[in-house]
Coordinates of C-alpha atoms and ligand atoms in Angstrom, one line a residue:
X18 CA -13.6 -2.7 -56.2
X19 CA -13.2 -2.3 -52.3
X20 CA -16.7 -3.2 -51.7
X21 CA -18.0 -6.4 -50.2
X22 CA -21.4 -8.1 -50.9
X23 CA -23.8 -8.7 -48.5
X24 CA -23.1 -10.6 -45.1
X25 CA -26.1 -13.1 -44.6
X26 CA -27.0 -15.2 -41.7
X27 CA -26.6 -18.6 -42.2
X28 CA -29.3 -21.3 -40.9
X29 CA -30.2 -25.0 -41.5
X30 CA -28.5 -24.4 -45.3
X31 CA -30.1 -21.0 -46.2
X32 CA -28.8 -17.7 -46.4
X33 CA -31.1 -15.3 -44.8
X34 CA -31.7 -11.7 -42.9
X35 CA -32.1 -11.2 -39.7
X36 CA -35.9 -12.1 -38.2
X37 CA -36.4 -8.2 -37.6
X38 CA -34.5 -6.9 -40.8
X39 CA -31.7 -5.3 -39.1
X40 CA -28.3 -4.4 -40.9
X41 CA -24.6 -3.1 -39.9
X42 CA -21.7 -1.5 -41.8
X43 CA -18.7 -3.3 -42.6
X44 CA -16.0 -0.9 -42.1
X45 CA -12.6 -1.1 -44.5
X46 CA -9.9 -0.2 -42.5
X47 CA -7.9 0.8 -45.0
X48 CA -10.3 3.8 -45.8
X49 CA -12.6 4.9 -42.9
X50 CA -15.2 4.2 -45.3
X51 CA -18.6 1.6 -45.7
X52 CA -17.3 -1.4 -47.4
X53 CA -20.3 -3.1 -47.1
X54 CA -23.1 -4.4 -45.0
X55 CA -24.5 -7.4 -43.1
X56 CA -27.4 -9.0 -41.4
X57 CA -27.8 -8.3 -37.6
X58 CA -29.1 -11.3 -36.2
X59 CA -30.6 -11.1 -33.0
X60 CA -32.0 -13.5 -30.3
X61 CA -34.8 -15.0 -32.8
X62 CA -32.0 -15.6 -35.4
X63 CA -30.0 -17.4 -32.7
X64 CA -32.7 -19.4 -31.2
X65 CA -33.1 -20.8 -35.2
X66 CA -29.3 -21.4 -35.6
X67 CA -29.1 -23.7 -32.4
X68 CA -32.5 -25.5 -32.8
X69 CA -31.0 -26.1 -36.6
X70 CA -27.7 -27.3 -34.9
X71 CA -28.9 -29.0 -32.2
X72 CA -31.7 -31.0 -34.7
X73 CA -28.3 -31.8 -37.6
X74 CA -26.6 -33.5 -34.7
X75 CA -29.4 -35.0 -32.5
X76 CA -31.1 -37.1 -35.6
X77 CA -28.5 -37.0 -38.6
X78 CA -25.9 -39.1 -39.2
X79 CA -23.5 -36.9 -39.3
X80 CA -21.7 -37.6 -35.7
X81 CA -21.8 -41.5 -36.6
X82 CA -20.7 -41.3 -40.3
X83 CA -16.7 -40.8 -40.1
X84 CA -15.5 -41.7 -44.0
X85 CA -18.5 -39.3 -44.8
X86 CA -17.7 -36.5 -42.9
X87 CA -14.3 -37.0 -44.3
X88 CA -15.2 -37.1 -47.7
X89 CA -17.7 -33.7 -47.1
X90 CA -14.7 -32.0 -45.3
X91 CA -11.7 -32.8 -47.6
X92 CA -14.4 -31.7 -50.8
X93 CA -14.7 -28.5 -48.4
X94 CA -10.8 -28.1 -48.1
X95 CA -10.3 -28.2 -51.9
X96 CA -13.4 -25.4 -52.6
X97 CA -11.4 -22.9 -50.0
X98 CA -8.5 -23.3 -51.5
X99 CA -9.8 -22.5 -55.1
X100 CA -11.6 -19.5 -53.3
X101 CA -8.3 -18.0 -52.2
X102 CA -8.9 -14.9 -54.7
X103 CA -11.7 -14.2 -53.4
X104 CA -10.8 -14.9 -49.4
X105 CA -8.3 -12.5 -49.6
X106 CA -10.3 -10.0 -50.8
X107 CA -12.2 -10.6 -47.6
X108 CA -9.4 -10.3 -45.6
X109 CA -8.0 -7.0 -47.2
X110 CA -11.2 -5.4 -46.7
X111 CA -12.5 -6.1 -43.8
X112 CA -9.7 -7.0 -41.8
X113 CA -6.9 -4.5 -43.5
X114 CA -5.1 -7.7 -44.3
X115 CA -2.3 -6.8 -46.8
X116 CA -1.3 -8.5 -49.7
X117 CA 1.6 -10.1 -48.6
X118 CA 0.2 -11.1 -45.2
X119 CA -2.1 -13.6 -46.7
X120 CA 0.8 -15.6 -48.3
X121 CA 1.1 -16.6 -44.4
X122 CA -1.4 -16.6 -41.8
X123 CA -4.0 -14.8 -43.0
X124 CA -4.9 -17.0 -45.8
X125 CA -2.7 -19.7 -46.6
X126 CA -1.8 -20.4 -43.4
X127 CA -5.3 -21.2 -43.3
X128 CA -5.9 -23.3 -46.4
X129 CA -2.5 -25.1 -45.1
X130 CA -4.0 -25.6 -41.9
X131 CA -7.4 -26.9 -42.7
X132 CA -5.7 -29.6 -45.1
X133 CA -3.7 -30.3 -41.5
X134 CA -6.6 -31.1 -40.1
X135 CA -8.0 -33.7 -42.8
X136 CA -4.3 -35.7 -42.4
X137 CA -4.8 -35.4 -39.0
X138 CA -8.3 -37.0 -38.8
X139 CA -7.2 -40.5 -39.3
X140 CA -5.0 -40.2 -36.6
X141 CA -8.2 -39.4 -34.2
X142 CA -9.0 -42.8 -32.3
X143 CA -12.8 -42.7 -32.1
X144 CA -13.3 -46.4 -30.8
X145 CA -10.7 -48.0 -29.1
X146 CA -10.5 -51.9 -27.3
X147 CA -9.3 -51.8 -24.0
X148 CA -7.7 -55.2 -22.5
X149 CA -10.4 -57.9 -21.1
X150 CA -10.4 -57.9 -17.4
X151 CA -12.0 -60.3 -15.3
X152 CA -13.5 -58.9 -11.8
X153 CA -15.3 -60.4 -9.4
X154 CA -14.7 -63.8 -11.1
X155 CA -16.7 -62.5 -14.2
X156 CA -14.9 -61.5 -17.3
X157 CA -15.4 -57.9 -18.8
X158 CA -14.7 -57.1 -22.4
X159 CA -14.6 -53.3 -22.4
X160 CA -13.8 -50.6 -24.9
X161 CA -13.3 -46.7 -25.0
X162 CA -15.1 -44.7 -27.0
X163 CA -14.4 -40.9 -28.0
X164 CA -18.0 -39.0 -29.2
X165 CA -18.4 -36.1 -30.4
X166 CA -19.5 -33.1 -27.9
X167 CA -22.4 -31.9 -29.9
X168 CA -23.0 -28.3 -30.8
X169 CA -20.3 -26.3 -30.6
X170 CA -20.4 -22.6 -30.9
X171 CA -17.3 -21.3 -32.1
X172 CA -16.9 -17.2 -31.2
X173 CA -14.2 -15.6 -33.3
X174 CA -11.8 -12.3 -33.4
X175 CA -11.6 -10.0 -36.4
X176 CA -7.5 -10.3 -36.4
X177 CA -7.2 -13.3 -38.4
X178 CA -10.9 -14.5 -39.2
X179 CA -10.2 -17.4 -41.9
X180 CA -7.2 -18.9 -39.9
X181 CA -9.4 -18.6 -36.5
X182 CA -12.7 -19.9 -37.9
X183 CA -10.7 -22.6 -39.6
X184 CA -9.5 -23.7 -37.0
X185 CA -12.0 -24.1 -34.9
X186 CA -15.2 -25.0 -37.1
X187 CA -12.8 -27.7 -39.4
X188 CA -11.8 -29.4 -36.2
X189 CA -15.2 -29.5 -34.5
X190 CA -17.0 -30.7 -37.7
X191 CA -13.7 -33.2 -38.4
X192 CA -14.9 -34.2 -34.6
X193 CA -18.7 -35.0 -35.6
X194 CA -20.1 -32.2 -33.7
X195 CA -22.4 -29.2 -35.8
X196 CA -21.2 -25.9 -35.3
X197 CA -22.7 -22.0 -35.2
X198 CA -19.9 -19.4 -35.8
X199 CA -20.3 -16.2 -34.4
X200 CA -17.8 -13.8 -36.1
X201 CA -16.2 -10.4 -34.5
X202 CA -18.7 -7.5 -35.5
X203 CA -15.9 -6.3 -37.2
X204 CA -15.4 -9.6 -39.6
X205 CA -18.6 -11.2 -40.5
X206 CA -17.9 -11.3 -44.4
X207 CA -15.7 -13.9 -43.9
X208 CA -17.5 -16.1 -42.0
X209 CA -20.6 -15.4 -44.1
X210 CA -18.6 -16.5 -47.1
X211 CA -17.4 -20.1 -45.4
X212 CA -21.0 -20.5 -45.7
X213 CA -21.1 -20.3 -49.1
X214 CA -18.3 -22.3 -49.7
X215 CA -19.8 -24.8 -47.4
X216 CA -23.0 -24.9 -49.8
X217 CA -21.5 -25.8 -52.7
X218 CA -19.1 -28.6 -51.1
X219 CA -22.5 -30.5 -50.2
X220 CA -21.9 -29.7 -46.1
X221 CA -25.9 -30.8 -45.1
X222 CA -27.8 -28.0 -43.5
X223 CA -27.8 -27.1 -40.1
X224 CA -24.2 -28.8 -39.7
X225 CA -23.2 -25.0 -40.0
X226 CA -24.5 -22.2 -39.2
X227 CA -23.3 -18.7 -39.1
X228 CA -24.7 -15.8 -37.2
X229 CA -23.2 -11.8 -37.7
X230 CA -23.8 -9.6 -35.4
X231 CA -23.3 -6.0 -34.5
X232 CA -23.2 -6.3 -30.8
X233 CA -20.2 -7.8 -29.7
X234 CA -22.1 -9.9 -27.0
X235 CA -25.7 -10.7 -27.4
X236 CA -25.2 -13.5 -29.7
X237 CA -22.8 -14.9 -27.6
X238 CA -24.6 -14.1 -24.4
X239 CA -27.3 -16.5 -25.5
X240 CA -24.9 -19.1 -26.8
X241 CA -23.1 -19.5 -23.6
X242 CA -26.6 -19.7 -21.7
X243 CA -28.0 -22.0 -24.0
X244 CA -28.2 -25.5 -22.6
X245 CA -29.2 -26.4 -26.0
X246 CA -25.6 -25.7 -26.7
X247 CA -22.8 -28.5 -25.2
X248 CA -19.3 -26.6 -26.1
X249 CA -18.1 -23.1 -26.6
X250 CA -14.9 -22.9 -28.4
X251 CA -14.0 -19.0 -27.9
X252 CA -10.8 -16.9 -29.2
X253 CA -10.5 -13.5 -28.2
X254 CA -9.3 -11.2 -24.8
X255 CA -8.9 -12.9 -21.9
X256 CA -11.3 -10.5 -20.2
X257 CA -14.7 -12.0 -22.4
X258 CA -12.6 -15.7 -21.8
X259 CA -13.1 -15.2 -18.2
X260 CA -16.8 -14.3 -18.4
X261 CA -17.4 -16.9 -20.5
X262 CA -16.5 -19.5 -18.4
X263 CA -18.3 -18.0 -15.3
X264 CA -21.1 -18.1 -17.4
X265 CA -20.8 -21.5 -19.1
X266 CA -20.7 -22.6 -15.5
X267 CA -24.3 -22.3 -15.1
X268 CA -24.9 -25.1 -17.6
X269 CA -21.6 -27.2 -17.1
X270 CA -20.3 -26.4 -21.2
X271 CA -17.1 -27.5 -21.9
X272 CA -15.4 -23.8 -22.6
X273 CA -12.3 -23.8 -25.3
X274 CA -10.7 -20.3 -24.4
X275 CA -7.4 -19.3 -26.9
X276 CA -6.8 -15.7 -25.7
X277 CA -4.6 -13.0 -25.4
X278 CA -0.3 -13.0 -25.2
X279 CA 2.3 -10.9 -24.2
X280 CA 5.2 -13.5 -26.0
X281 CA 9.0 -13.3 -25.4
X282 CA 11.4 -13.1 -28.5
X283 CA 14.7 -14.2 -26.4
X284 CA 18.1 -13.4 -28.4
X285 CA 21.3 -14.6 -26.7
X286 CA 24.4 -13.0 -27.2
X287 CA 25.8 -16.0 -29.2
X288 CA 23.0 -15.8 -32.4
X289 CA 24.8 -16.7 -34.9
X290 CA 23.3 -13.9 -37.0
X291 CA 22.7 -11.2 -34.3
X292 CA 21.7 -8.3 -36.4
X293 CA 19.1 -10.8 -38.4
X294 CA 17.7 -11.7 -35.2
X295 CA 17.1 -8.3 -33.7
X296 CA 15.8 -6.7 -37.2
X297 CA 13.0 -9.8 -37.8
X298 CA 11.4 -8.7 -34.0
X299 CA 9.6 -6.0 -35.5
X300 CA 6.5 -6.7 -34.6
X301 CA 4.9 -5.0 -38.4
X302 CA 3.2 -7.9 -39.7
X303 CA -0.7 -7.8 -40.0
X304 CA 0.2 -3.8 -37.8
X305 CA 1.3 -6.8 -34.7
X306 CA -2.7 -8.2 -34.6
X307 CA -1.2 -11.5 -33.9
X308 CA -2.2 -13.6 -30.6
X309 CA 1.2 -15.3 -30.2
X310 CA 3.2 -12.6 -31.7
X311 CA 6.5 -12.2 -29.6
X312 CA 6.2 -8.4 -28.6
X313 CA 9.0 -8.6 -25.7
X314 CA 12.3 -8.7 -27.2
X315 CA 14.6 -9.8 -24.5
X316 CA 18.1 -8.7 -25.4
X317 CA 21.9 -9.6 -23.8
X318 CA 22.7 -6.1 -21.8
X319 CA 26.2 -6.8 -22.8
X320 CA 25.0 -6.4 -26.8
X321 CA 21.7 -4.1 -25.9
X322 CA 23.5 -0.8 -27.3
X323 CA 24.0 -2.9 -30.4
X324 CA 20.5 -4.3 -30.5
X325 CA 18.9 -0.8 -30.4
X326 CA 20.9 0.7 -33.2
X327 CA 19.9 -2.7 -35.4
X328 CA 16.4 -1.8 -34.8
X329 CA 16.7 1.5 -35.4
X330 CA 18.0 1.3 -38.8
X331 CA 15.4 -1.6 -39.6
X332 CA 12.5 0.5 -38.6
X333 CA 13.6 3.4 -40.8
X334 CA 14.2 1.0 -43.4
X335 CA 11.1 -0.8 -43.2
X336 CA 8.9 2.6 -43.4
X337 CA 8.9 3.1 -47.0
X338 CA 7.3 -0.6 -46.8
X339 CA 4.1 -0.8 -45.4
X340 CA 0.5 0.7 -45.6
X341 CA 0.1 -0.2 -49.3
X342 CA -2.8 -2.0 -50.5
X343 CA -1.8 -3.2 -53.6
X344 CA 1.8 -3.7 -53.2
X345 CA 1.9 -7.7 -52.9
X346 CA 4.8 -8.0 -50.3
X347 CA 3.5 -5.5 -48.3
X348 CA 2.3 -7.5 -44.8
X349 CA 1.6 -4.7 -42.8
X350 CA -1.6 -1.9 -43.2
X351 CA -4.0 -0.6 -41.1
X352 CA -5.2 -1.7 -37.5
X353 CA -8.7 -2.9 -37.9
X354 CA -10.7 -0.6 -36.2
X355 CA -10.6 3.6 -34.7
X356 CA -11.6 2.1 -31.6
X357 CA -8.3 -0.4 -31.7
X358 CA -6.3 3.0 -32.9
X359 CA -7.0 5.0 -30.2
X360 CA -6.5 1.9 -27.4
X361 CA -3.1 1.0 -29.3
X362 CA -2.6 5.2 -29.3
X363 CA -3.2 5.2 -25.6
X364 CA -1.0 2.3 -24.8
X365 CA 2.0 4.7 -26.5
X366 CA 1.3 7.2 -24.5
X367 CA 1.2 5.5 -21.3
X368 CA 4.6 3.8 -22.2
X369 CA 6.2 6.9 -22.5
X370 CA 4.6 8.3 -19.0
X371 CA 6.2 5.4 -17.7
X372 CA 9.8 6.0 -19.0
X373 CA 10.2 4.2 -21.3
X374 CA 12.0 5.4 -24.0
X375 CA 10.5 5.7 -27.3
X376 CA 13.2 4.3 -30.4
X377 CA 10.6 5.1 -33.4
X378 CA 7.4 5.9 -34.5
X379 CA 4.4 6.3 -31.8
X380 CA 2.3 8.4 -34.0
X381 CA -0.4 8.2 -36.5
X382 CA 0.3 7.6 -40.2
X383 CA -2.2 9.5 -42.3
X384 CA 0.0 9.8 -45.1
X385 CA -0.8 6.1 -45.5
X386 CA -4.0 6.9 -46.0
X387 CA -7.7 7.9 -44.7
X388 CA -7.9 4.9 -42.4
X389 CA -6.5 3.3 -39.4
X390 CA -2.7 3.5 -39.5
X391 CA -0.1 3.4 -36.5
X392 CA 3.6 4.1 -37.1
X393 CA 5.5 0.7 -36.4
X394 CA 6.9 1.4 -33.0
X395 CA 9.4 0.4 -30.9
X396 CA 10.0 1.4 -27.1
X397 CA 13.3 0.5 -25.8
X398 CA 14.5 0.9 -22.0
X399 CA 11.5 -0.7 -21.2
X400 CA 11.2 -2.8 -17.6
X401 CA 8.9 -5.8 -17.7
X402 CA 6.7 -4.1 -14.8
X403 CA 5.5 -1.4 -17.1
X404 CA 1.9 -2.1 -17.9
X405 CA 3.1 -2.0 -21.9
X406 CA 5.2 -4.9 -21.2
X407 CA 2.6 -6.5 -19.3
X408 CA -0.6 -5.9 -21.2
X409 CA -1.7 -7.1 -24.9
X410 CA -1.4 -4.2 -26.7
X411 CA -2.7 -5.9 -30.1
X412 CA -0.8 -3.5 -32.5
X413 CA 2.6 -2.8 -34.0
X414 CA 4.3 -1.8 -30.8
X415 CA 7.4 -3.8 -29.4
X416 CA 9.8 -3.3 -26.0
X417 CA 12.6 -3.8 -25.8
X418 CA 14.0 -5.3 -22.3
X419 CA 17.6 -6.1 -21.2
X420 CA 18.3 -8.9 -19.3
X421 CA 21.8 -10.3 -17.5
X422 CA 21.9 -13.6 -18.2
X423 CA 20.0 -16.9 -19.3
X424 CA 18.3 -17.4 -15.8
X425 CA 17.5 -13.7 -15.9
X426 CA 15.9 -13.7 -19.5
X427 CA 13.8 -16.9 -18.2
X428 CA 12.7 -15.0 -15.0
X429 CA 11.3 -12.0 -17.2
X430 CA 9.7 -14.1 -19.5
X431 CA 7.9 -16.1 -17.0
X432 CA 7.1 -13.0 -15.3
X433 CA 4.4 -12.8 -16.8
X434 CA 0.2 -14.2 -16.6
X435 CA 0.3 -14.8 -20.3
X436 CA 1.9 -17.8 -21.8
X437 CA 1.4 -18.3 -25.5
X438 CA 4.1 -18.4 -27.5
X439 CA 8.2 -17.5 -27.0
X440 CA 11.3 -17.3 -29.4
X441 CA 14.7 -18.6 -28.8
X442 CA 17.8 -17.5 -30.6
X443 CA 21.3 -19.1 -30.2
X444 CA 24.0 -20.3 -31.7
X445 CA 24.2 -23.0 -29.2
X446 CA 20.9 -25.0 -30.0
X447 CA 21.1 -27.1 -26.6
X448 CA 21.0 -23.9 -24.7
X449 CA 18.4 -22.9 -26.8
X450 CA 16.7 -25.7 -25.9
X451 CA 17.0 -25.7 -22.3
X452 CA 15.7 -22.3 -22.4
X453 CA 12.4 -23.2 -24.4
X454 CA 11.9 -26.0 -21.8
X455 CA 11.8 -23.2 -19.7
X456 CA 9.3 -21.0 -20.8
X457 CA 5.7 -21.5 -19.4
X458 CA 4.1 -21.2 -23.0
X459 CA 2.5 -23.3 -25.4
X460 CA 4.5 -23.1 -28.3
X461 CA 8.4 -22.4 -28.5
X462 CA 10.2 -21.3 -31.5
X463 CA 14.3 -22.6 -31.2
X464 CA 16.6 -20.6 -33.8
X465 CA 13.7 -19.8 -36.5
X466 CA 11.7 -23.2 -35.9
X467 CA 7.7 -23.0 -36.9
X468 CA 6.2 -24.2 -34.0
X469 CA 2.9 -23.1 -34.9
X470 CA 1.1 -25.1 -37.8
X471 CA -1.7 -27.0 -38.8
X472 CA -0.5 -30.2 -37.9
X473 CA 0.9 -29.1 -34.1
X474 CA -1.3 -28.3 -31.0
X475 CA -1.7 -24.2 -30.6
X476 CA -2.5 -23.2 -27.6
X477 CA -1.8 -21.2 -24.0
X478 CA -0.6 -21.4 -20.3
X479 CA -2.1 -19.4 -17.7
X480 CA -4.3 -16.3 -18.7
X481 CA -3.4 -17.5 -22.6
X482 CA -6.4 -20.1 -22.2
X483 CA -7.0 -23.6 -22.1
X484 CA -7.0 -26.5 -24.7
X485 CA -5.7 -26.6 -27.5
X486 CA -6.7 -25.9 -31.5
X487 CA -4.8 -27.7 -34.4
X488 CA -2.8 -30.9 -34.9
X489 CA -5.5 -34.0 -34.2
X490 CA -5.1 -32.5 -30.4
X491 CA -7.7 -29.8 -31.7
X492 CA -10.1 -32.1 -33.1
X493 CA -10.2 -34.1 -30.1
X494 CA -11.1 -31.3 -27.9
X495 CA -14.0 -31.8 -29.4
X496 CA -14.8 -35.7 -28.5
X497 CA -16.0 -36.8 -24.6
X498 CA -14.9 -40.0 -23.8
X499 CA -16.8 -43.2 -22.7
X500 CA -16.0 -46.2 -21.5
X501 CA -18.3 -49.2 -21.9
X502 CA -17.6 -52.6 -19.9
X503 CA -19.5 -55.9 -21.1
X504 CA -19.7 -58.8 -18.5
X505 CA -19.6 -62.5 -20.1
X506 CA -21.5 -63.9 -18.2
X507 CA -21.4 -68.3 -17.7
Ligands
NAD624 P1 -12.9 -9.9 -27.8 O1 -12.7 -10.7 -26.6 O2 -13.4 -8.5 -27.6 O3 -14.0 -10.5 -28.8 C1 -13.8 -11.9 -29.3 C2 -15.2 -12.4 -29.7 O4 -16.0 -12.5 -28.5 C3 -15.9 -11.5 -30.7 O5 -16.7 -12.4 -31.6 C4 -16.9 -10.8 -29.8 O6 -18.0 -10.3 -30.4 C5 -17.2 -11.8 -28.7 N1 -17.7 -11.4 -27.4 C6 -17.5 -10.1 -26.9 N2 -18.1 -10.1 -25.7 C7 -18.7 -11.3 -25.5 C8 -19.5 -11.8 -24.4 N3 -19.8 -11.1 -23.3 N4 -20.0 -13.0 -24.6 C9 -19.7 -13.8 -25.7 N5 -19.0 -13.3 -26.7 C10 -18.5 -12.1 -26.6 O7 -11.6 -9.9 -28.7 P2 -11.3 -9.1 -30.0 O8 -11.0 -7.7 -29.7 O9 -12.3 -9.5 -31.1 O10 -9.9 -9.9 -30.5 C11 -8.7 -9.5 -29.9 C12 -8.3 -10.5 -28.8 O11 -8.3 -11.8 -29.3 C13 -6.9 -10.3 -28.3 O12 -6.8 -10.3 -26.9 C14 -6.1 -11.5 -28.9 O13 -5.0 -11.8 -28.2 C15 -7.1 -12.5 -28.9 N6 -6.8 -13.6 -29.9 C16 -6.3 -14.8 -29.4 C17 -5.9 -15.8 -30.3 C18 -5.4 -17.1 -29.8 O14 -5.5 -18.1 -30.5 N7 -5.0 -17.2 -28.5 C19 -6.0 -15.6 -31.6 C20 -6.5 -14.3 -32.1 C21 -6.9 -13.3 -31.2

């Protein structure tokens, strides 16, 4: 029951292993144990996947054809959706997604999103007139036109694999360009399985392609080097962001990089309901694997005694709630991975050499089970030049930082490289607002507000990356413009 077929490679429409017959574990994190196995493609594998790219968009019709790509996409959209079952059994496994965190993100977030994307192609100009203009005596008839980039190889993270694969192979192929998705060693069921799903929604072969691997960067080594290859759209640290575009210098790629956060949560002392707004900052859901989760919590000093003792009774609360497989509102299980344990385990232990003071948990959880489980955990006395309130942590720890007043809470925020996403909480919504305006991040929650769907551009200032996924925006990151100028001559 908590095993996973087979996770093939995916070339010009066929499922295959890897050239030299190599295989990797799937790991469930829930357990420890083998939950299944995939193909290990390798530099052979990867040459095939961007000839079979490079060949669907050099000589098919699928960059020219919009109503067909349309029509192949939305047929794609519906198949998902009647796969959910079976996607989040994918996610639970391989990802430790639990039941209840597929209702959001994990998987219908996704579904949601990808039917975005279809509403948001017809707002996508791909050919546009541009006034006549006469120069030089001679009149100019002229137009802009918006092409697609051409292959695209989208690299993924294992924290939310349908969302980010979504989001970034529906947009590119919405665009017109083909795509090869490299999945997170960790996650390569899920792409493997788009593939499928792909297949039987008629998507013609070599549009997409899908390449598992076990090491983390020799796939994507070769895609960045490839000049074969015109765009790399790349989620993931901001360490591999940075290499990436030194090395997708070489061959002047256009490099999509969404990477890592360190969001503010800001509550005011005027919420209107203060105790709601400290309690929902837990950062529990999907065990805080979130990019643009809000993992500073930036609290009034003159209600910070007050905020503390609200998060101390909702931790306690909330422990009898999590780490259950089956349970279907359970959103929080495992971390993905021992290797994430132990970094998560060491960032605990460095916050507490640096004084911070540790409100709950910051300990393993093996009465949850055989796997990868971290108490939710919450450090409060934190300052924002502690390395855990400056550096991802990527698991279910949150600090807690006081500030003075509005221009103080704004100061720490922005005090900060990342700049992803923020929260605002007040019972005056124009000071809200203000405050939001404020923040140097791409998306801004005011008083609860979901500013991070399918139909709304997603993406970071400063070490968060550049461009932007979702909302027609993310499909046409995926177009290069032209503009054409015909004299009339006579
Ligand atoms: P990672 O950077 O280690 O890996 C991401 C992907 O890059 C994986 O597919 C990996 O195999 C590949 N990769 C690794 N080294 C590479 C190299 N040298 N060349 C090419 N590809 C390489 O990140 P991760 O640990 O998989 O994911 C966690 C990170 O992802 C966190 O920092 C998180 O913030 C970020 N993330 C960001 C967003 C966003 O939208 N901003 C969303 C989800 C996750």
């Amino acid at each position: 029951m908590h095993s996973l077929s087979d996770a093939l490679i995916f070339i010009d429409g066929e499922f295959k292993q890897a050239d030299n017959g190599a295989m990797f574990d799937i790991i469930n994190p829930w357990t420890g144990q083998i939950a299944g196995c995939a193909a290990d493609a390798g530099t052979s594998d990867t040459t095939a996947a961007i000839a079979s790219a490079r060949h669907a968009f050099d000589k098919t019709n699928w960059k020219h054809d919009h109503a067909y790509r349309l029509e192949v996409m939305t047929r794609y959209a519906k198949l998902l959706r009647e796969k959910r079952t079976e996607l989040l059994q994918i996610a639970r496994i391989e990802a430790g997604a639990a039941v209840g965190a597929g209702a959001r993100a994990h998987i219908d977030g996704a579904l949601d999103g990808m039917d975005d994307l279809i509403q948001c192609f017809n707002q996508v100009v791909f050919e546009e007139q541009r006034p006549n203009r006469t120069v030089n005596g001679t009149l100019n008839v002229r137009k802009v036109r918006h092409e697609p980039l051409g292959v695209v190889a989208a690299i993924t993270p294992w924290n939310v694999p349908l969302y980010v694969n979504v989001g970034k192979v529906g947009a590119a192929l919405l665009a017109g360009c083909t795509v090869i998705l490299k999945p997170a060693p960790d996650t390569p069921k899920m792409a493997s399985f788009m593939a499928e799903v792909a297949v039987a929604a008629g998507l013609p072969g070599g549009v997409f392609n899908v390449l598992p691997s076990s090491d983390p960067a020799l796939v994507g080594e070769q895609l960045v080097a490839s000049p074969l290859v015109d765009c790399i759209s790349f989620t993931g640290s901001t360490a591999v962001g940075k290499h990436i575009m030194r090395q997708g210098a070489e061959t002047m790629k256009r490099v999509f990089l969404e990477l890592g956060g360190k969001s503010v949560n800001i509550v005011l002392d005027d919420a209107p309901d203060f105790t709601m707004a400290i309690a929902s900052s837990m950062v529990v859901f999907h065990a805080g694997q979130g990019c643009a989760y809000p993992t500073r919590l930036l609290v009034p000093k003159s209600r910070y005694q007050e905020a503390c003792a609200i998060l101390q009774g909702a931790y306690a609360h909330f422990d009898s709630q999590w780490g259950d497989f089956e349970e279907p509102t359970c959103i929080m299980g495992p971390v993905i991975s021992a290797k994430q344990r132990d970094r998560v385990m060491e960032y605990i232990r460095v916050g507490q050499e640096e004084g911070a003071r540790l409100l709950t948990g910051g300990e393993l959880r093996p009465d949850k089970g055989d796997g990868f489980f971290i108490a939710p955990t919450c450090f409060a006395d934190v300052d924002n030049t502690m390395r855990i309130a400056r550096e991802e942590i990527f698991g279910p720890v949150l600090v807690v930082i006081p500030f003075e007043d509005d221009e103080d809470a704004i100061r720490i925020a922005n005090d900060s490289d990342y700049g992803l996403g923020g929260m605002v909480t007040s019972g005056d919504e124009a000071r809200a607002l203000r405050m939001a305006e404020q923040i140097e991040a791409g998306c801004i929650s005011v008083n609860g507000g979901m500013s991070i769907l399918g139909d709304l551009p997603f993406g970071g200032y400063k070490s968060s990356g550049i461009g932007r996924e979702w909302g027609h925006e993310g499909i046409e990151e995926f177009l290069q413009t032209k503009a054409i100028a015909i004299a009339k001559h006579g």
